[in-house]
PDB file of C-alpha atoms in Angstrom:
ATOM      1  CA  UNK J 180     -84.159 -35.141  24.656  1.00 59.00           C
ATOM      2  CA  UNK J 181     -86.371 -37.938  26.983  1.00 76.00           C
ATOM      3  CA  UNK J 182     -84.603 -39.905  29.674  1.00 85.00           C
ATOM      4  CA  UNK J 183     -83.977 -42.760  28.864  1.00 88.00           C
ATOM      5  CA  UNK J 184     -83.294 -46.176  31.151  1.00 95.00           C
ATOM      6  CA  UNK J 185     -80.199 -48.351  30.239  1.00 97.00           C
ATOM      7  CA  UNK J 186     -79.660 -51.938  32.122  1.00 97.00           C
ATOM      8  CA  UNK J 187     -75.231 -52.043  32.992  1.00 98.00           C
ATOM      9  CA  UNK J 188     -73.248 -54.611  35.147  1.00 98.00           C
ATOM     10  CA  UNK J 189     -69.665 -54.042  36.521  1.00 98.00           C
ATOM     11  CA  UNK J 190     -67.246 -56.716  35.782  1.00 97.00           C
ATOM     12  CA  UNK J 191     -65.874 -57.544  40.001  1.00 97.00           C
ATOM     13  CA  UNK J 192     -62.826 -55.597  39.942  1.00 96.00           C
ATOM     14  CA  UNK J 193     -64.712 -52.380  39.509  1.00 97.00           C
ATOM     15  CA  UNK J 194     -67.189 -53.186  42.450  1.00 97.00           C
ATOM     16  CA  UNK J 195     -65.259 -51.395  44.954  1.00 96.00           C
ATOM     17  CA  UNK J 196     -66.056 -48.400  43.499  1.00 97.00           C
ATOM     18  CA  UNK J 197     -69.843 -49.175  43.150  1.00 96.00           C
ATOM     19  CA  UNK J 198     -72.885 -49.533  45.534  1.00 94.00           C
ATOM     20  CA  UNK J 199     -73.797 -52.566  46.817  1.00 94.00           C
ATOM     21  CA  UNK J 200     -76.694 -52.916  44.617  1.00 93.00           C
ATOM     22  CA  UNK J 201     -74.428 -52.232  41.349  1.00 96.00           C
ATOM     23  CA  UNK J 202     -72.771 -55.512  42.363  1.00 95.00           C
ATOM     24  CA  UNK J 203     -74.754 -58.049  42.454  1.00 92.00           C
ATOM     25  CA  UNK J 204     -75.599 -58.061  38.294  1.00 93.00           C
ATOM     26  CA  UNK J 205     -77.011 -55.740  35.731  1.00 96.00           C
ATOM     27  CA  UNK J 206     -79.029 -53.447  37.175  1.00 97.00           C
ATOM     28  CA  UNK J 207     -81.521 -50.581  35.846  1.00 97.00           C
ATOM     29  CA  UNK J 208     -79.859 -46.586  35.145  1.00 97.00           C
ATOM     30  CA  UNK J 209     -82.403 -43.985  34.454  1.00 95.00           C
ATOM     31  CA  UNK J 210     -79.986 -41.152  31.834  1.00 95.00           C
ATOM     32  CA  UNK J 211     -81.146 -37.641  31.082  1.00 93.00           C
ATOM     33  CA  UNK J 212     -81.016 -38.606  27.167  1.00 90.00           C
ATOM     34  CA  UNK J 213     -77.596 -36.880  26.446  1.00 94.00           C
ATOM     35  CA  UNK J 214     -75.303 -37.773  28.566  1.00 95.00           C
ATOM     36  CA  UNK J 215     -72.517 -39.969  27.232  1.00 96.00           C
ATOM     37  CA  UNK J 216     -71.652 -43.881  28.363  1.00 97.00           C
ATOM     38  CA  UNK J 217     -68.483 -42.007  29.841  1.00 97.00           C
ATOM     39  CA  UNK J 218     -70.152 -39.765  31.815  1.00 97.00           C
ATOM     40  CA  UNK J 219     -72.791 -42.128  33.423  1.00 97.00           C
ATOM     41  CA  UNK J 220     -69.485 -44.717  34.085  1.00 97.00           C
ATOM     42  CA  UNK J 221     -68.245 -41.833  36.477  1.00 97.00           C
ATOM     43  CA  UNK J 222     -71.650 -40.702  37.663  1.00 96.00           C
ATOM     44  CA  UNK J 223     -71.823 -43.874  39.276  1.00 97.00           C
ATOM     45  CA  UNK J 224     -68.238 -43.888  40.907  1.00 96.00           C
ATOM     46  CA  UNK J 225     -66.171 -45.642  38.171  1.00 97.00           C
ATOM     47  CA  UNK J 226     -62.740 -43.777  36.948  1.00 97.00           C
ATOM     48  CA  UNK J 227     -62.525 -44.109  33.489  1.00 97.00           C
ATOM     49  CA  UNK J 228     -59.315 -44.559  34.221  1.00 97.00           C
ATOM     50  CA  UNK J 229     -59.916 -48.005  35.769  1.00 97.00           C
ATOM     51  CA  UNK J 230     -62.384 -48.961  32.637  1.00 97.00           C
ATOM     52  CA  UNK J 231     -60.956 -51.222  29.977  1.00 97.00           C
ATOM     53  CA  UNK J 232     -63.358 -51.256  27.761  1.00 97.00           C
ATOM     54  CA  UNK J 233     -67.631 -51.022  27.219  1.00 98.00           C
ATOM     55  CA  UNK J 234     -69.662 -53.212  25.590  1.00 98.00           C
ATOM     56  CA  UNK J 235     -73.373 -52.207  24.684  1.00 98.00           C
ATOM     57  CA  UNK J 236     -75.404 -55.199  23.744  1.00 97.00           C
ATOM     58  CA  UNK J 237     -72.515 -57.291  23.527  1.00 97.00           C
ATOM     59  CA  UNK J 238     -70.573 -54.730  21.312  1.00 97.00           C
ATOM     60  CA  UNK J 239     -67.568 -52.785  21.445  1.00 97.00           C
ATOM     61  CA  UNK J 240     -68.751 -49.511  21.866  1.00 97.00           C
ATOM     62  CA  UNK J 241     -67.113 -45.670  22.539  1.00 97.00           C
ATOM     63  CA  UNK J 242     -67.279 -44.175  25.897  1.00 96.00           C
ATOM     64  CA  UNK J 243     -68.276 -41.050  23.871  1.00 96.00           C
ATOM     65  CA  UNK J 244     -71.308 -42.813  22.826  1.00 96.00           C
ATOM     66  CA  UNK J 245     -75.371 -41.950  23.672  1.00 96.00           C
ATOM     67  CA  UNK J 246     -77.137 -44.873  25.551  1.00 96.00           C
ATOM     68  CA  UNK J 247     -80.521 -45.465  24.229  1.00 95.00           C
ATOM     69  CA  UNK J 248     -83.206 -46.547  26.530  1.00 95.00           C
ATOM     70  CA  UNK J 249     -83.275 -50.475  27.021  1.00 96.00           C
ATOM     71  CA  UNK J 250     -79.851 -51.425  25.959  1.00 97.00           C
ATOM     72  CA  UNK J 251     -77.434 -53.158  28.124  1.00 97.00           C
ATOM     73  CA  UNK J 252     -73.999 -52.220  28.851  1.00 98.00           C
ATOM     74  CA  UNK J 253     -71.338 -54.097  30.411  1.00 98.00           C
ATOM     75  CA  UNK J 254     -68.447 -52.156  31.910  1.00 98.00           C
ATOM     76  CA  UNK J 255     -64.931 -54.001  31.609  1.00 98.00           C
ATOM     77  CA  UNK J 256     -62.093 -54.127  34.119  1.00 97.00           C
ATOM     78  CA  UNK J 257     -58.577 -53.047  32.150  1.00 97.00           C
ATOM     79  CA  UNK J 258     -56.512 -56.080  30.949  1.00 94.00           C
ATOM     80  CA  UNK J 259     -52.775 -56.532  32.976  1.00 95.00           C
ATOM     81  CA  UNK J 260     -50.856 -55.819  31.912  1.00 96.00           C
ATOM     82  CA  UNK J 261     -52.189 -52.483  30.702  1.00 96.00           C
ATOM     83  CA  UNK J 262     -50.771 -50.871  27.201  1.00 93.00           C
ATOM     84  CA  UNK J 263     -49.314 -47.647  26.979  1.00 94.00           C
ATOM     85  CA  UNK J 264     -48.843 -45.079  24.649  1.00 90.00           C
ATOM     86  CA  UNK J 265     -45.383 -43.860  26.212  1.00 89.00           C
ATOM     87  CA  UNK J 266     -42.787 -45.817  28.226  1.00 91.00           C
ATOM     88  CA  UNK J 267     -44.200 -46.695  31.673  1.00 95.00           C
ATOM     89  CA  UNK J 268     -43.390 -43.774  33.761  1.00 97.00           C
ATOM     90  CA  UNK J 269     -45.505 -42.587  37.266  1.00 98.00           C
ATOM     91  CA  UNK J 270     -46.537 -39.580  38.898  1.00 98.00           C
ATOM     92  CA  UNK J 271     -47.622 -40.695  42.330  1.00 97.00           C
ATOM     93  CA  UNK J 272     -49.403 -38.003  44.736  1.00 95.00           C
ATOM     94  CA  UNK J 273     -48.449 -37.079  48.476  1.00 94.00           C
ATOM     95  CA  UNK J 274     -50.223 -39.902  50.014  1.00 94.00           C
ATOM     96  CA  UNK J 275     -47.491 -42.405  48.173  1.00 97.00           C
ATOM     97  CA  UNK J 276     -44.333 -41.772  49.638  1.00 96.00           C
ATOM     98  CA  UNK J 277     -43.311 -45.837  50.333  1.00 97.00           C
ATOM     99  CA  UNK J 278     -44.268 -47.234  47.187  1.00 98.00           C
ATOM    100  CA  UNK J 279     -42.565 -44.517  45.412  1.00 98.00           C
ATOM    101  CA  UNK J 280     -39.858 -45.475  46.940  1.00 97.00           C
ATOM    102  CA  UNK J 281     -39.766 -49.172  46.137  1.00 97.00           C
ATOM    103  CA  UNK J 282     -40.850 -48.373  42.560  1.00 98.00           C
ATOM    104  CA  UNK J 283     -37.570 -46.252  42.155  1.00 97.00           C
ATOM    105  CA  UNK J 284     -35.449 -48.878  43.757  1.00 96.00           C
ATOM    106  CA  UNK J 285     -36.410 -50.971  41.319  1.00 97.00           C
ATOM    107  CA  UNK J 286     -35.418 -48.530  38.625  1.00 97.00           C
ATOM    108  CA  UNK J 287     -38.738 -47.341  37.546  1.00 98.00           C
ATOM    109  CA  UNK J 288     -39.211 -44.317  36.861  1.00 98.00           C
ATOM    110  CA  UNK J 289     -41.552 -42.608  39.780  1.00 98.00           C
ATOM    111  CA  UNK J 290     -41.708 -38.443  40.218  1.00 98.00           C
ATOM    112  CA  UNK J 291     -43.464 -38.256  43.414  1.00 94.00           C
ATOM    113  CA  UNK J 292     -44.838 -34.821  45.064  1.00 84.00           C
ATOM    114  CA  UNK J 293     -43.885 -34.929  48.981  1.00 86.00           C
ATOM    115  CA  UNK J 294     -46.171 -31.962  49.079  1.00 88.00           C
ATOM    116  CA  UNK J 295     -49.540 -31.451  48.386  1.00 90.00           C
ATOM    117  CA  UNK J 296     -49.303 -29.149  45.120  1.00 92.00           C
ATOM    118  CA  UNK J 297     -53.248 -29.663  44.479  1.00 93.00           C
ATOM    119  CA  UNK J 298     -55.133 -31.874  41.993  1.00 94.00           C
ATOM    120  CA  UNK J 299     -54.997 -29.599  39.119  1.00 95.00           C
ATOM    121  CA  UNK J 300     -51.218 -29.030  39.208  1.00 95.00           C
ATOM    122  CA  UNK J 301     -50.676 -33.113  39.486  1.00 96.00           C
ATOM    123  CA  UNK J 302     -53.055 -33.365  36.320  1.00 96.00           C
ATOM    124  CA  UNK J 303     -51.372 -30.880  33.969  1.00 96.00           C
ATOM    125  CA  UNK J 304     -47.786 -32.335  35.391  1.00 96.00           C
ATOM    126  CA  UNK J 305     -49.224 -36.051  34.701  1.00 97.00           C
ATOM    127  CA  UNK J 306     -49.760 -34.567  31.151  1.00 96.00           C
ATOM    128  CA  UNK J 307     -46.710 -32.444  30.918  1.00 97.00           C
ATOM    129  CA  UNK J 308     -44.349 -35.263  31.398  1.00 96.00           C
ATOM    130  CA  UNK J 309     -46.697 -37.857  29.878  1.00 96.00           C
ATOM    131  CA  UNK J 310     -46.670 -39.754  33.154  1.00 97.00           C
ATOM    132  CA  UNK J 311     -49.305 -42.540  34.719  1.00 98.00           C
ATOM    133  CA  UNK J 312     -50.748 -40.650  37.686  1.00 98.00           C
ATOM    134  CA  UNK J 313     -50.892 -43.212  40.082  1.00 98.00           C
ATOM    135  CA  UNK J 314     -53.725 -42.431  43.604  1.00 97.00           C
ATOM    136  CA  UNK J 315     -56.347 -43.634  45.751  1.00 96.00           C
ATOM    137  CA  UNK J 316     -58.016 -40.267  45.606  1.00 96.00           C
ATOM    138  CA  UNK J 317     -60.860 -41.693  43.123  1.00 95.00           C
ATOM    139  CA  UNK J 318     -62.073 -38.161  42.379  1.00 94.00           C
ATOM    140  CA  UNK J 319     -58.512 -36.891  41.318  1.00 96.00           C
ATOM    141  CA  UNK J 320     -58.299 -39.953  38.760  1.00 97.00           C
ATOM    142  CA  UNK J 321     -61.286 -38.234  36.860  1.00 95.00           C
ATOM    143  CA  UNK J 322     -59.758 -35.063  35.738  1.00 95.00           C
ATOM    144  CA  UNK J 323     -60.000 -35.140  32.036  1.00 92.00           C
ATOM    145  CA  UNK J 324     -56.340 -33.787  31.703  1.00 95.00           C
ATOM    146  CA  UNK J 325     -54.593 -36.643  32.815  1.00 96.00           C
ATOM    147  CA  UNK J 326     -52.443 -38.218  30.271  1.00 95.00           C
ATOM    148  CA  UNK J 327     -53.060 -41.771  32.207  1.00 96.00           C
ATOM    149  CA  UNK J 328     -53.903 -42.507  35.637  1.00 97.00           C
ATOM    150  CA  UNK J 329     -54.274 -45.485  38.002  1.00 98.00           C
ATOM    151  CA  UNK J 330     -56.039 -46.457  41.044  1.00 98.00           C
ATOM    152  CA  UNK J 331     -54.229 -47.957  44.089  1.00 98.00           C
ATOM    153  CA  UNK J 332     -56.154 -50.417  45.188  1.00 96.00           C
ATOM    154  CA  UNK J 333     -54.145 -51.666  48.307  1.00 97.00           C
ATOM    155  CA  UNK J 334     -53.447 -48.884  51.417  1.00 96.00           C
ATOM    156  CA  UNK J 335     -50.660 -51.455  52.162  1.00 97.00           C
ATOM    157  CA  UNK J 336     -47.102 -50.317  50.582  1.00 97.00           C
ATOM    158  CA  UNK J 337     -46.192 -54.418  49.868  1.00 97.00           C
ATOM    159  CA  UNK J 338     -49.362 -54.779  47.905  1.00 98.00           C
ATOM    160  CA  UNK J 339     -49.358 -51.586  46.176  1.00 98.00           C
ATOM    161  CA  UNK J 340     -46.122 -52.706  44.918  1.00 98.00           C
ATOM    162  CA  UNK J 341     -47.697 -55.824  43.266  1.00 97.00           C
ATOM    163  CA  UNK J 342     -50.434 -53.810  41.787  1.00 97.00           C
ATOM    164  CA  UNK J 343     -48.500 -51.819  40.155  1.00 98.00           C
ATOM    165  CA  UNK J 344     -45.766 -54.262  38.901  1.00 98.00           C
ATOM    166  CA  UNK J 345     -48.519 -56.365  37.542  1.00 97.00           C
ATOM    167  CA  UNK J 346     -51.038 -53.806  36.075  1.00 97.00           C
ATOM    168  CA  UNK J 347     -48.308 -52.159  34.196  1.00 97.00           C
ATOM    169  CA  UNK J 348     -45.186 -54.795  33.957  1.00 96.00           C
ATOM    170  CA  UNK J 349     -42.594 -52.034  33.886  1.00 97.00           C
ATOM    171  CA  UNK J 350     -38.945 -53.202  33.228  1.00 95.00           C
ATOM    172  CA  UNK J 351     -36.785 -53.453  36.584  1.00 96.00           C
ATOM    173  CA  UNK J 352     -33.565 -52.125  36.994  1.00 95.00           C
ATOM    174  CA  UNK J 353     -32.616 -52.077  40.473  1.00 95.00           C
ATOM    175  CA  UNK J 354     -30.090 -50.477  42.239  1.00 94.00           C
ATOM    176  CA  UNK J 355     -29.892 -47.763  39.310  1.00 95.00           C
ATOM    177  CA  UNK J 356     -32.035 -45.124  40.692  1.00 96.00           C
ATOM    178  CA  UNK J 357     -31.999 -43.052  43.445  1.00 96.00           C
ATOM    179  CA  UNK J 358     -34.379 -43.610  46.313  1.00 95.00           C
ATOM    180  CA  UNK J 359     -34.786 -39.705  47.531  1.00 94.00           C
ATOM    181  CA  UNK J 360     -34.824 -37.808  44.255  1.00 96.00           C
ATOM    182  CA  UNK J 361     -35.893 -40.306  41.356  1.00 97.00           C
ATOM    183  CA  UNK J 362     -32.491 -39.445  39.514  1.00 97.00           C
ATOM    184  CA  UNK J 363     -29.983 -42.219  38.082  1.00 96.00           C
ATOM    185  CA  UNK J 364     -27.024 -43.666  40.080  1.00 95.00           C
ATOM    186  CA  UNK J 365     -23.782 -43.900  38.955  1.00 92.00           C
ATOM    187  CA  UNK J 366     -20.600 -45.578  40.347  1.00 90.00           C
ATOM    188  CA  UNK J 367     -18.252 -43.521  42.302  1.00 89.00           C
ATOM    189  CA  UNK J 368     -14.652 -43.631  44.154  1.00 85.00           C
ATOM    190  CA  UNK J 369     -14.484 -43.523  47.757  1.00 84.00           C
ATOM    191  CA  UNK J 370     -12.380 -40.561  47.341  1.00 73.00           C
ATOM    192  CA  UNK J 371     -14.605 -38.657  45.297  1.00 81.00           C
ATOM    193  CA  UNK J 372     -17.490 -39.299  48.155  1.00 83.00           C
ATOM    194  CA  UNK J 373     -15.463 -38.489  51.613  1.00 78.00           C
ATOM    195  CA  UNK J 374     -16.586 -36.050  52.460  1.00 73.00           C
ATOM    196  CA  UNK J 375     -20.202 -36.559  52.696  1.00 77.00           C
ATOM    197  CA  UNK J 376     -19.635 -39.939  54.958  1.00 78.00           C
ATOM    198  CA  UNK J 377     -18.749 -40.616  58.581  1.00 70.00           C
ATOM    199  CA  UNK J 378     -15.815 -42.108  59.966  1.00 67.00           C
ATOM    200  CA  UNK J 379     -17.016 -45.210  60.571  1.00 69.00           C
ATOM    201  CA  UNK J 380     -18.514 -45.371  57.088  1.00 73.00           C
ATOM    202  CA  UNK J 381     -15.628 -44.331  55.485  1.00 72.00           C
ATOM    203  CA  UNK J 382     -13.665 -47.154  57.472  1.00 71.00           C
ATOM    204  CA  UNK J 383     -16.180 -49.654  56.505  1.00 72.00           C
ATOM    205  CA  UNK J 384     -16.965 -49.319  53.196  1.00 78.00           C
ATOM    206  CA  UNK J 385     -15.368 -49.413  49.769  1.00 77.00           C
ATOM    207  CA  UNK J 386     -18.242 -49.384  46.952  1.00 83.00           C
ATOM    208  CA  UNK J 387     -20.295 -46.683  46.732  1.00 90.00           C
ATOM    209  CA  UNK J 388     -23.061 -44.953  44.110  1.00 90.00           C
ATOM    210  CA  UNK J 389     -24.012 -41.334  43.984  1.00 92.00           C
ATOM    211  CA  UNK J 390     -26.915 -39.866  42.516  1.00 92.00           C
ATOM    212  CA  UNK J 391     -26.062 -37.881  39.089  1.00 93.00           C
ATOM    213  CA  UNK J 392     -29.023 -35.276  39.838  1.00 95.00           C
ATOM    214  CA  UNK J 393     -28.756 -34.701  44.243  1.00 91.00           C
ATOM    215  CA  UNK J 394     -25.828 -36.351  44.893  1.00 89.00           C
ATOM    216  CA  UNK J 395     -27.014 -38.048  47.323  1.00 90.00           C
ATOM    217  CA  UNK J 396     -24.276 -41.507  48.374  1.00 90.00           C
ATOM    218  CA  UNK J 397     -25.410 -44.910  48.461  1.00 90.00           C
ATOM    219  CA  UNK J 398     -23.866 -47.488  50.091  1.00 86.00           C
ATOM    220  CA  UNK J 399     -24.390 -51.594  51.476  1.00 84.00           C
ATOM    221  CA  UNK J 400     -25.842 -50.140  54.810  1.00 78.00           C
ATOM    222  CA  UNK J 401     -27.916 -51.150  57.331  1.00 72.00           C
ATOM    223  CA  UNK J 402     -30.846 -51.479  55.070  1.00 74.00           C
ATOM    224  CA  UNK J 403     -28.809 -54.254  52.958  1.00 78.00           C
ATOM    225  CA  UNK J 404     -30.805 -57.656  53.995  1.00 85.00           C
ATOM    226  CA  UNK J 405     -34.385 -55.906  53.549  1.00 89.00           C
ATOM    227  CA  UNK J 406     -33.772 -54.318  50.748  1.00 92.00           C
ATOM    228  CA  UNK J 407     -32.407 -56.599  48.862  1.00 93.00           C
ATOM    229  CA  UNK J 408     -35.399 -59.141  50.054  1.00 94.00           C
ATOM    230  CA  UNK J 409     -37.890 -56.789  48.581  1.00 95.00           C
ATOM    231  CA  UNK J 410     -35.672 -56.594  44.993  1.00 95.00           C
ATOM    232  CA  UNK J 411     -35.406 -60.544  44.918  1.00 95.00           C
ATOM    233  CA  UNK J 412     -38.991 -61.145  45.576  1.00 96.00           C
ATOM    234  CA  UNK J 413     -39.897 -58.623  42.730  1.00 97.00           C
ATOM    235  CA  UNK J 414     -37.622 -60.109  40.681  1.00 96.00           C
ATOM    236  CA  UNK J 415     -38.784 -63.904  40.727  1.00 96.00           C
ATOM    237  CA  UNK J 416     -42.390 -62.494  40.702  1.00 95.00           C
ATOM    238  CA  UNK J 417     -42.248 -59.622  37.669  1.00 95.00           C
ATOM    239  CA  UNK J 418     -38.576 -60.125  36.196  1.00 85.00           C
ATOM    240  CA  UNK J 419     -36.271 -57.865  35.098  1.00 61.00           C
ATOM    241  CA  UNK J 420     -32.395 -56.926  34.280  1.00 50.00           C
ATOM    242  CA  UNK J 421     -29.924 -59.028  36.413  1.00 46.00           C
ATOM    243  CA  UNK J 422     -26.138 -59.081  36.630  1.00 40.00           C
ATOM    244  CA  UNK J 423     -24.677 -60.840  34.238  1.00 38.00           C
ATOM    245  CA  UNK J 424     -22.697 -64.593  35.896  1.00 37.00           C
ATOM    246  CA  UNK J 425     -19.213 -63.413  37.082  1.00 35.00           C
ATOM    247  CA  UNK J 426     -19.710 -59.508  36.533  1.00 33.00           C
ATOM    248  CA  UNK J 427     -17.720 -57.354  38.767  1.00 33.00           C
ATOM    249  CA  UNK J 428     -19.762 -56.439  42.462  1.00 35.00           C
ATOM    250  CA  UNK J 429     -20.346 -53.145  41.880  1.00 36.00           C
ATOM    251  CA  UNK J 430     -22.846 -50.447  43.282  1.00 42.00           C
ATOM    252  CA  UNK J 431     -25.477 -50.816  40.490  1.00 40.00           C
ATOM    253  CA  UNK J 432     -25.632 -54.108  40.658  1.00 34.00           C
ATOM    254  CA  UNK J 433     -25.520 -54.714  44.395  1.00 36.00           C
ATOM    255  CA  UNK J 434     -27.730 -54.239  47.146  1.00 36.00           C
ATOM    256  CA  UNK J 435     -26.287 -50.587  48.332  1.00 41.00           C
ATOM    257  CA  UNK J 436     -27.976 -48.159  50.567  1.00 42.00           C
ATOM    258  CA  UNK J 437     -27.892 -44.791  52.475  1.00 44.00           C
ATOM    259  CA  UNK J 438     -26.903 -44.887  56.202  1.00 40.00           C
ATOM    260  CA  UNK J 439     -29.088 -45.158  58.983  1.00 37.00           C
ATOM    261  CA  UNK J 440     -28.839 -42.057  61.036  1.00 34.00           C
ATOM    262  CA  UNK J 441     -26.633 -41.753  63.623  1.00 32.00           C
ATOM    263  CA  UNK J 442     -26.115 -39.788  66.702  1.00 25.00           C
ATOM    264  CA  UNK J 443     -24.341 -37.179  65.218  1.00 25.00           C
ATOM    265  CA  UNK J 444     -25.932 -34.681  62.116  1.00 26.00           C
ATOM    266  CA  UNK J 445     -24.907 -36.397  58.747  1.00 26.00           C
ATOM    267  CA  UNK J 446     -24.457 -34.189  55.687  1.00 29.00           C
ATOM    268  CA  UNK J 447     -27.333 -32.712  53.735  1.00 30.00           C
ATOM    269  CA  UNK J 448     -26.623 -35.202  51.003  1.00 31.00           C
ATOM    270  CA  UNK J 449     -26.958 -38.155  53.563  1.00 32.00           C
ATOM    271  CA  UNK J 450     -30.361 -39.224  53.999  1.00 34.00           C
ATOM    272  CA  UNK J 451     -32.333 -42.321  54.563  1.00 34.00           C
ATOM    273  CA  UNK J 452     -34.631 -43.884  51.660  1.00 35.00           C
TER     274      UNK J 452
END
């Protein structure tokens, strides 16, 4: 089949993954004939991923589709908050430790890989689970396995937050998941915790949370003020479930925390967020 030359333009959100000269307006794309919209999109940087829709002379068109020579395709951003086939639940790669973090204190649902297990085993887990991949490795986000990915636009942990909270408007839940493991917190007794806290905790405090899946024990620590900063600004921004006017204090719907480490070794189950 003859090469053919199609005209595209980026809408601005997509120009960080373009050239300079892809930026400035529609500009010419020489194709070998066969190759698919799709194809091309990525050939010149994009993550289909990141692409909300094409239009090809102003209409709708496939990503599966042929470009003939002269017509002019416009490449669209993808509409916040994005639609999902599945509940919004994340995958996020080794590189996204902190805003794993933050999603699951929040109560989102966010499997995170602390080691590098390699791109192909993220994809097939992303699809496994039916979980948004969410990375700032661009060429990871084109795997054709993925069952949905995302790019992180921000490198800062605050503003990846945001991103994600407004691209994909999960519900919030906070307080209801655990930080470490990504499993669900439930209240527990002081006397069913002892022995995984230190004196002076133990002294201290009197409402606690333990994870159901690593047991891990949460408490109003150190951590209390900042924590609960970060949860009140996501909540006036994005929403979400709040304690109901005059409902008991507990765990999971307080600010509660792991302990900061001390001097002395705390129990495995002990750790900081």
């Amino acid at each position: 089949m003859e090469s053919a030359e199609i005209w595209i333009d980026f809408d601005p959100p997509l120009h960080t993954f373009v050239g300079a000269k892809r930026r400035a307006g529609r500009s010419p794309v020489r194709t070998d004939g066969t190759s698919t919209l799709g194809h091309v999109v990525e050939s010149l940087g994009v993550p289909l991923t990141e692409v909300g829709g094409l239009l090809v002379d102003g209409v709708h068109a496939d990503a599966s589709r042929v470009p003939a020579s002269g017509e002019r395709v416009s490449v669209l951003a993808v509409a916040r908050p994005q639609h999902l086939a599945g509940p919004p639940r994340f995958l996020l790669d080794v590189h996204l430790g902190t805003l794993a973090r933050r999603l699951r204190l929040l109560g989102v649902d966010a499997a995170y890989e602390s080691v590098d297990i390699g791109d192909p085993a993220l994809a097939a887990r992303s699809a496994a689970e039916q979980r948004v991949l969410l990375s700032r490795d661009r060429g990871l986000l084109h795997r054709r396995e993925l069952w949905a990915g995302a790019y992180v636009y921000s490198h800062r942990p605050a503003d990846q937050l945001r991103d994600v909270l407004s691209r994909f408007a999960p519900p919030l839940a906070p307080w209801t998941r655990c930080t470490a493991c990504n499993g669900t917190l439930r209240e527990a007794a002081k006397t069913t915790v002892r022995k995984h806290l230190e004196d002076g905790t133990e002294r201290s405090y009197d409402v606690f949370a333990q994870c159901t899946a690593c047991e891990q024990v949460y408490w109003r620590g150190a951590h209390h003020g900042r924590l609960s900063s970060l949860v009140a600004e996501a909540l006036a921004e994005f929403g979400g479930h709040r304690a109901q006017p005059g409902s008991p204090p507990g765990p999971l719907s307080t600010s509660i925390a792991p302990q900061r480490r001390g001097r002395r070794e705390l129990a495995p189950e002990v750790r900081e967020a």
